[in-house]
PDB file of C-alpha atoms in Angstrom:
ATOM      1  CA  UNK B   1     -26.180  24.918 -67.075  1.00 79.00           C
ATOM      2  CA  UNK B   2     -29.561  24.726 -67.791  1.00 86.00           C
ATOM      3  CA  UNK B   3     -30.781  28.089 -65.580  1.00 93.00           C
ATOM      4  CA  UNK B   4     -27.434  29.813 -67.000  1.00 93.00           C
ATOM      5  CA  UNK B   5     -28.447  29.209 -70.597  1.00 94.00           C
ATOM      6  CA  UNK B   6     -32.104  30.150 -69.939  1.00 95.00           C
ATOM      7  CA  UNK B   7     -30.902  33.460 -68.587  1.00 94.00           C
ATOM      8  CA  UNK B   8     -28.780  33.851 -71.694  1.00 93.00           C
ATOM      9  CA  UNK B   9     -31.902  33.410 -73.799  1.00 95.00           C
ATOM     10  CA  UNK B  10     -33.892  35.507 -71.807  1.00 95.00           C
ATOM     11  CA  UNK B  11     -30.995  38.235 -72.036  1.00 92.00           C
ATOM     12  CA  UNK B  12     -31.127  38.300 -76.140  1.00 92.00           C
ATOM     13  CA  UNK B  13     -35.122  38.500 -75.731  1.00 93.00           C
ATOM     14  CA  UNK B  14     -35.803  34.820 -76.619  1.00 94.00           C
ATOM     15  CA  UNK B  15     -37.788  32.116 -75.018  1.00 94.00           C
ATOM     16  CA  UNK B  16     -35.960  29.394 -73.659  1.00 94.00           C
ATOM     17  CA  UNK B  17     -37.594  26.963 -75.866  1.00 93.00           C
ATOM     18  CA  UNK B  18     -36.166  22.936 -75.655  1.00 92.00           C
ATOM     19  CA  UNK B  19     -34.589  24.200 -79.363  1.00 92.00           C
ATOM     20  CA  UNK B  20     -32.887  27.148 -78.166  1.00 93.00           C
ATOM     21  CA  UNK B  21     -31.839  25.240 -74.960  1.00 93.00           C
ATOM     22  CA  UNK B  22     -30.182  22.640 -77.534  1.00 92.00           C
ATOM     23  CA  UNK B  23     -28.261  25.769 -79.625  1.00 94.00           C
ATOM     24  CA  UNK B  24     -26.908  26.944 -76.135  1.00 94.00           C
ATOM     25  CA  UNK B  25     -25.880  23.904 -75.049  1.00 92.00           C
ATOM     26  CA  UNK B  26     -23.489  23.088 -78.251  1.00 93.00           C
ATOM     27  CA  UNK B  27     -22.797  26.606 -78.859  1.00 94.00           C
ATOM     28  CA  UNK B  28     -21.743  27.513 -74.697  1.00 93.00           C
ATOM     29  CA  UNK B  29     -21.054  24.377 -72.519  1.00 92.00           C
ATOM     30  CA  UNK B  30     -17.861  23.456 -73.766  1.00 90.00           C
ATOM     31  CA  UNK B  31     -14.205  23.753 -72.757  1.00 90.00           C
ATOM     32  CA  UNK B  32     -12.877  25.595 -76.158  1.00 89.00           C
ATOM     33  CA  UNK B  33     -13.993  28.096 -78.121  1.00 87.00           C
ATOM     34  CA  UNK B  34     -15.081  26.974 -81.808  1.00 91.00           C
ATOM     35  CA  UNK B  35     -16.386  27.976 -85.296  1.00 95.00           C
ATOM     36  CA  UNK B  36     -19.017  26.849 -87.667  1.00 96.00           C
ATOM     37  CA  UNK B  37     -21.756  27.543 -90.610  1.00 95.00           C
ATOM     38  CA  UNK B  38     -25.100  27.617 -89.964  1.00 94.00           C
ATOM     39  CA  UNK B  39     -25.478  24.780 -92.037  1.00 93.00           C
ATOM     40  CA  UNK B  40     -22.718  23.149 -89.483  1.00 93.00           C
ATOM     41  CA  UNK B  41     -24.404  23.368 -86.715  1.00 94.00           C
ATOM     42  CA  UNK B  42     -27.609  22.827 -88.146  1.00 94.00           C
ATOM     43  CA  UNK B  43     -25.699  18.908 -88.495  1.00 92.00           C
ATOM     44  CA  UNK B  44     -24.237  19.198 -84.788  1.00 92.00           C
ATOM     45  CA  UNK B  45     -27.535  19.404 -83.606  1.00 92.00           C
ATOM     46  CA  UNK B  46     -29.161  16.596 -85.114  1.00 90.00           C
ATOM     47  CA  UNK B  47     -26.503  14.032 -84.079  1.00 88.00           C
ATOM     48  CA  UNK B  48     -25.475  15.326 -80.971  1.00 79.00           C
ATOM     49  CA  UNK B  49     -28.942  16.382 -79.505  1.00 67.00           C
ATOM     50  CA  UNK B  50     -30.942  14.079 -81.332  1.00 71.00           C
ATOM     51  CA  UNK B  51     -33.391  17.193 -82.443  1.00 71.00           C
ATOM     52  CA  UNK B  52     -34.358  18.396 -85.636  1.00 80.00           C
ATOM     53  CA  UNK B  53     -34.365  22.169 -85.583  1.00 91.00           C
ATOM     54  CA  UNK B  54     -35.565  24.276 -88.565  1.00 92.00           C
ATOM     55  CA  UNK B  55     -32.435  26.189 -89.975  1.00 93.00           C
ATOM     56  CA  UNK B  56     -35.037  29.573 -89.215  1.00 94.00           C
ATOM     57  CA  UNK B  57     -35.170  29.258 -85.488  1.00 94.00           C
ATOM     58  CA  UNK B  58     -30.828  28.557 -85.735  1.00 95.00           C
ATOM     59  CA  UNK B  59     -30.446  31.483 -88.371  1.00 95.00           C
ATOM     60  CA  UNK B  60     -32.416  33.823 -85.693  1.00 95.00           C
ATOM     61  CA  UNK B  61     -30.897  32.173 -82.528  1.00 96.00           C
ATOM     62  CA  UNK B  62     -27.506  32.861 -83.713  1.00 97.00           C
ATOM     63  CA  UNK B  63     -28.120  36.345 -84.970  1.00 96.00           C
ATOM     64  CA  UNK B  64     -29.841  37.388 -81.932  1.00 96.00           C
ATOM     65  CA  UNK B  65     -26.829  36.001 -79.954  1.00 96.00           C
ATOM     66  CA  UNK B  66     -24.458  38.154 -82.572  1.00 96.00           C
ATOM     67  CA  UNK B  67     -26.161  41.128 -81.907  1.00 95.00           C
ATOM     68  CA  UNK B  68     -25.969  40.299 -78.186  1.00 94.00           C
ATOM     69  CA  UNK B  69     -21.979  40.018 -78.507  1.00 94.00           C
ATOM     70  CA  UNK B  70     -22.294  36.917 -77.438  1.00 94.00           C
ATOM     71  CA  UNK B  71     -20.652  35.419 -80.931  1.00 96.00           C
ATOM     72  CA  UNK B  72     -18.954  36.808 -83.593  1.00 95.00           C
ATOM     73  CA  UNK B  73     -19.291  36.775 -87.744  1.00 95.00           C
ATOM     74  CA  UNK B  74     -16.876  35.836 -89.750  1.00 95.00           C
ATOM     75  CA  UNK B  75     -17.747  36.131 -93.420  1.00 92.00           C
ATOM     76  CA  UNK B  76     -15.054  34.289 -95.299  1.00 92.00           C
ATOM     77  CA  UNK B  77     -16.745  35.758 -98.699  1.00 86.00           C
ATOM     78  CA  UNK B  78     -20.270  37.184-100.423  1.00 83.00           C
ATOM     79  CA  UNK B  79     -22.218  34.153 -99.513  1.00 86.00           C
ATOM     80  CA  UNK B  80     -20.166  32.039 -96.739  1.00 89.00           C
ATOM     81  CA  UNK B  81     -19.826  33.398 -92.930  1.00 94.00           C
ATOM     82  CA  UNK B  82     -18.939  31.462 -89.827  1.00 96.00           C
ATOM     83  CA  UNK B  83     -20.323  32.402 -86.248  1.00 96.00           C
ATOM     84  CA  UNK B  84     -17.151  32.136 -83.103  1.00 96.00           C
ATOM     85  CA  UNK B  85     -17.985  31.946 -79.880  1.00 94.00           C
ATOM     86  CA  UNK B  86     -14.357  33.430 -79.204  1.00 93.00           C
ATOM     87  CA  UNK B  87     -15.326  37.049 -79.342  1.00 92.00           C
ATOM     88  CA  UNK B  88     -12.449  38.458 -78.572  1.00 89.00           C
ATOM     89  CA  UNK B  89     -10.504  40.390 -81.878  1.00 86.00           C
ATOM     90  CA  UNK B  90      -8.134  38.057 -83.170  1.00 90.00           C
ATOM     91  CA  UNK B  91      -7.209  36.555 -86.569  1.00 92.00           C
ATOM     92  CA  UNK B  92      -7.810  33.454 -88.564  1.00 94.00           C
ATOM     93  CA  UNK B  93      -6.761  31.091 -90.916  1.00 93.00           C
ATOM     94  CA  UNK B  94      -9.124  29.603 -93.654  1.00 94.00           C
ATOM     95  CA  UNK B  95      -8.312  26.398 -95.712  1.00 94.00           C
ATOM     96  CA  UNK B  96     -10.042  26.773 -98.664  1.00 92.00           C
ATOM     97  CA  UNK B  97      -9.722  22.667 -99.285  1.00 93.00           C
ATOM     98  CA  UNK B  98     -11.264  21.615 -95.889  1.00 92.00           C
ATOM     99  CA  UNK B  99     -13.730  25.003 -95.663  1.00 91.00           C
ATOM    100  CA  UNK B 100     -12.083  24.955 -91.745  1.00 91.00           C
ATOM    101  CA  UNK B 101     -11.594  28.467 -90.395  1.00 93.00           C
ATOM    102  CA  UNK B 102      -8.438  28.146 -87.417  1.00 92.00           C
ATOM    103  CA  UNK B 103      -7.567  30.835 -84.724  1.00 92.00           C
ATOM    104  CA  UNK B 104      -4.382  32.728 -85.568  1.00 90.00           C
ATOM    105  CA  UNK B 105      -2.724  33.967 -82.321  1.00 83.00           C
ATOM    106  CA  UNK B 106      -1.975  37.635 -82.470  1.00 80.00           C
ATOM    107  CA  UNK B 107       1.987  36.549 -81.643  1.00 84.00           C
ATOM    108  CA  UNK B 108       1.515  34.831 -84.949  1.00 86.00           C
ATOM    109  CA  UNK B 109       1.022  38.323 -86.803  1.00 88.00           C
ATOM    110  CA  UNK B 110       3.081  41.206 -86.365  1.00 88.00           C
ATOM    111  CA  UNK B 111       1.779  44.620 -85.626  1.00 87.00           C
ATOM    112  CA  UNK B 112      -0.508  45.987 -88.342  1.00 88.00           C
ATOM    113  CA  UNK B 113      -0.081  49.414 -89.545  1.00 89.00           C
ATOM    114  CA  UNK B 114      -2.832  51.060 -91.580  1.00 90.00           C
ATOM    115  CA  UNK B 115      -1.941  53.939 -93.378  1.00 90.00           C
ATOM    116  CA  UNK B 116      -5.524  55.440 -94.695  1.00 90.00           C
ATOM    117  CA  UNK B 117      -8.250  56.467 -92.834  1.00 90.00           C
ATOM    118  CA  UNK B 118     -12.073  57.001 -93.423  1.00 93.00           C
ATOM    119  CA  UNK B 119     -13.447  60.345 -92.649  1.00 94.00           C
ATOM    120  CA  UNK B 120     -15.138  60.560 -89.673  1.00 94.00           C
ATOM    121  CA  UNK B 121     -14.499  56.924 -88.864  1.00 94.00           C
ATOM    122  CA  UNK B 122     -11.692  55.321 -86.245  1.00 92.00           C
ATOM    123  CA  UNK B 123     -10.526  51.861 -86.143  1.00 90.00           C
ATOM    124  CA  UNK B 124     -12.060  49.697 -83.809  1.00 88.00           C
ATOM    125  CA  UNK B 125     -10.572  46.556 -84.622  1.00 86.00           C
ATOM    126  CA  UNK B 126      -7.762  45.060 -87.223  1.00 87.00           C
ATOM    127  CA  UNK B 127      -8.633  41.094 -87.657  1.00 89.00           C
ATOM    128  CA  UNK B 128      -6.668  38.876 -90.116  1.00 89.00           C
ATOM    129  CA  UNK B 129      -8.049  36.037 -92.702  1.00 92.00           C
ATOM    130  CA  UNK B 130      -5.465  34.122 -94.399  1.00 91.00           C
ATOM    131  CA  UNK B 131      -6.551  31.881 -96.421  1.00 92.00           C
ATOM    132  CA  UNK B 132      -5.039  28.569 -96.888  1.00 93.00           C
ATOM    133  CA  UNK B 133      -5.007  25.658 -99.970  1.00 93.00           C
ATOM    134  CA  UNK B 134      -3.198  22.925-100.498  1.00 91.00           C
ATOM    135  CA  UNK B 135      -0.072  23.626-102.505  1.00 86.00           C
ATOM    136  CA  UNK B 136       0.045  20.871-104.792  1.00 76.00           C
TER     137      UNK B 136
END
């Protein structure tokens, strides 16, 4: 995994440093796709790779791998996005309680009909948030 992820890094136009090794390494060798803040992963890091890594060198690791298309934003509101490595269109739940964001399966949602258009613009993609709280 180790020559795969350092010709990832090389593909974004980043050295494969031992930090950026560690970010690829939670981020791309596992079995499911998942979500999380910088802040997040910034805590997966430390525990799971024993490595402190300044939150600059994740903030511009992840954004380089955005821009790549190799992840995908999620900004849940002015100040709080979420990074997927599932970066295929598809839709999400949010639970405001828990801050979790959860895949939505497009056979969850039926078909989406927008009825306005922007001038000059055409609709690349139609993606869902629903967000969740406890209903007590």
């Amino acid at each position: 995994n180790s020559k795969k992820f350092e010709k990832k890094l090389r593909s974004i136009g980043l050295r494969p440093t031992k930090q950026r090794l560690s970010i690829c390494n939670v981020l791309f060798n596992r079995k499911n796709t998942f979500h999380f803040s910088i802040e997040e992963l910034s805590k997966i890091l430390e525990k799971n790779e024993n490595s402190r890594i300044s939150l600059a060198t994740i903030y511009n690791t992840i954004n380089a791998f955005k821009k790549k298309g190799y992840l995908k934003e999620i900004s849940i509101n002015s100040d709080k996005s979420y990074f997927d490595t599932n970066i295929t269109n598809h839709h999400h739940f949010f639970n405001e309680d828990t801050k979790e964001l959860i895949d939505l399966d497009d056979k969850d949602v039926q078909k989406i009909k927008i009825n306005k258009s922007v001038p000059g613009k055409k609709i690349t993609s139609i993606e869902v948030l629903v967000k969740v709280a406890n209903s007590n």
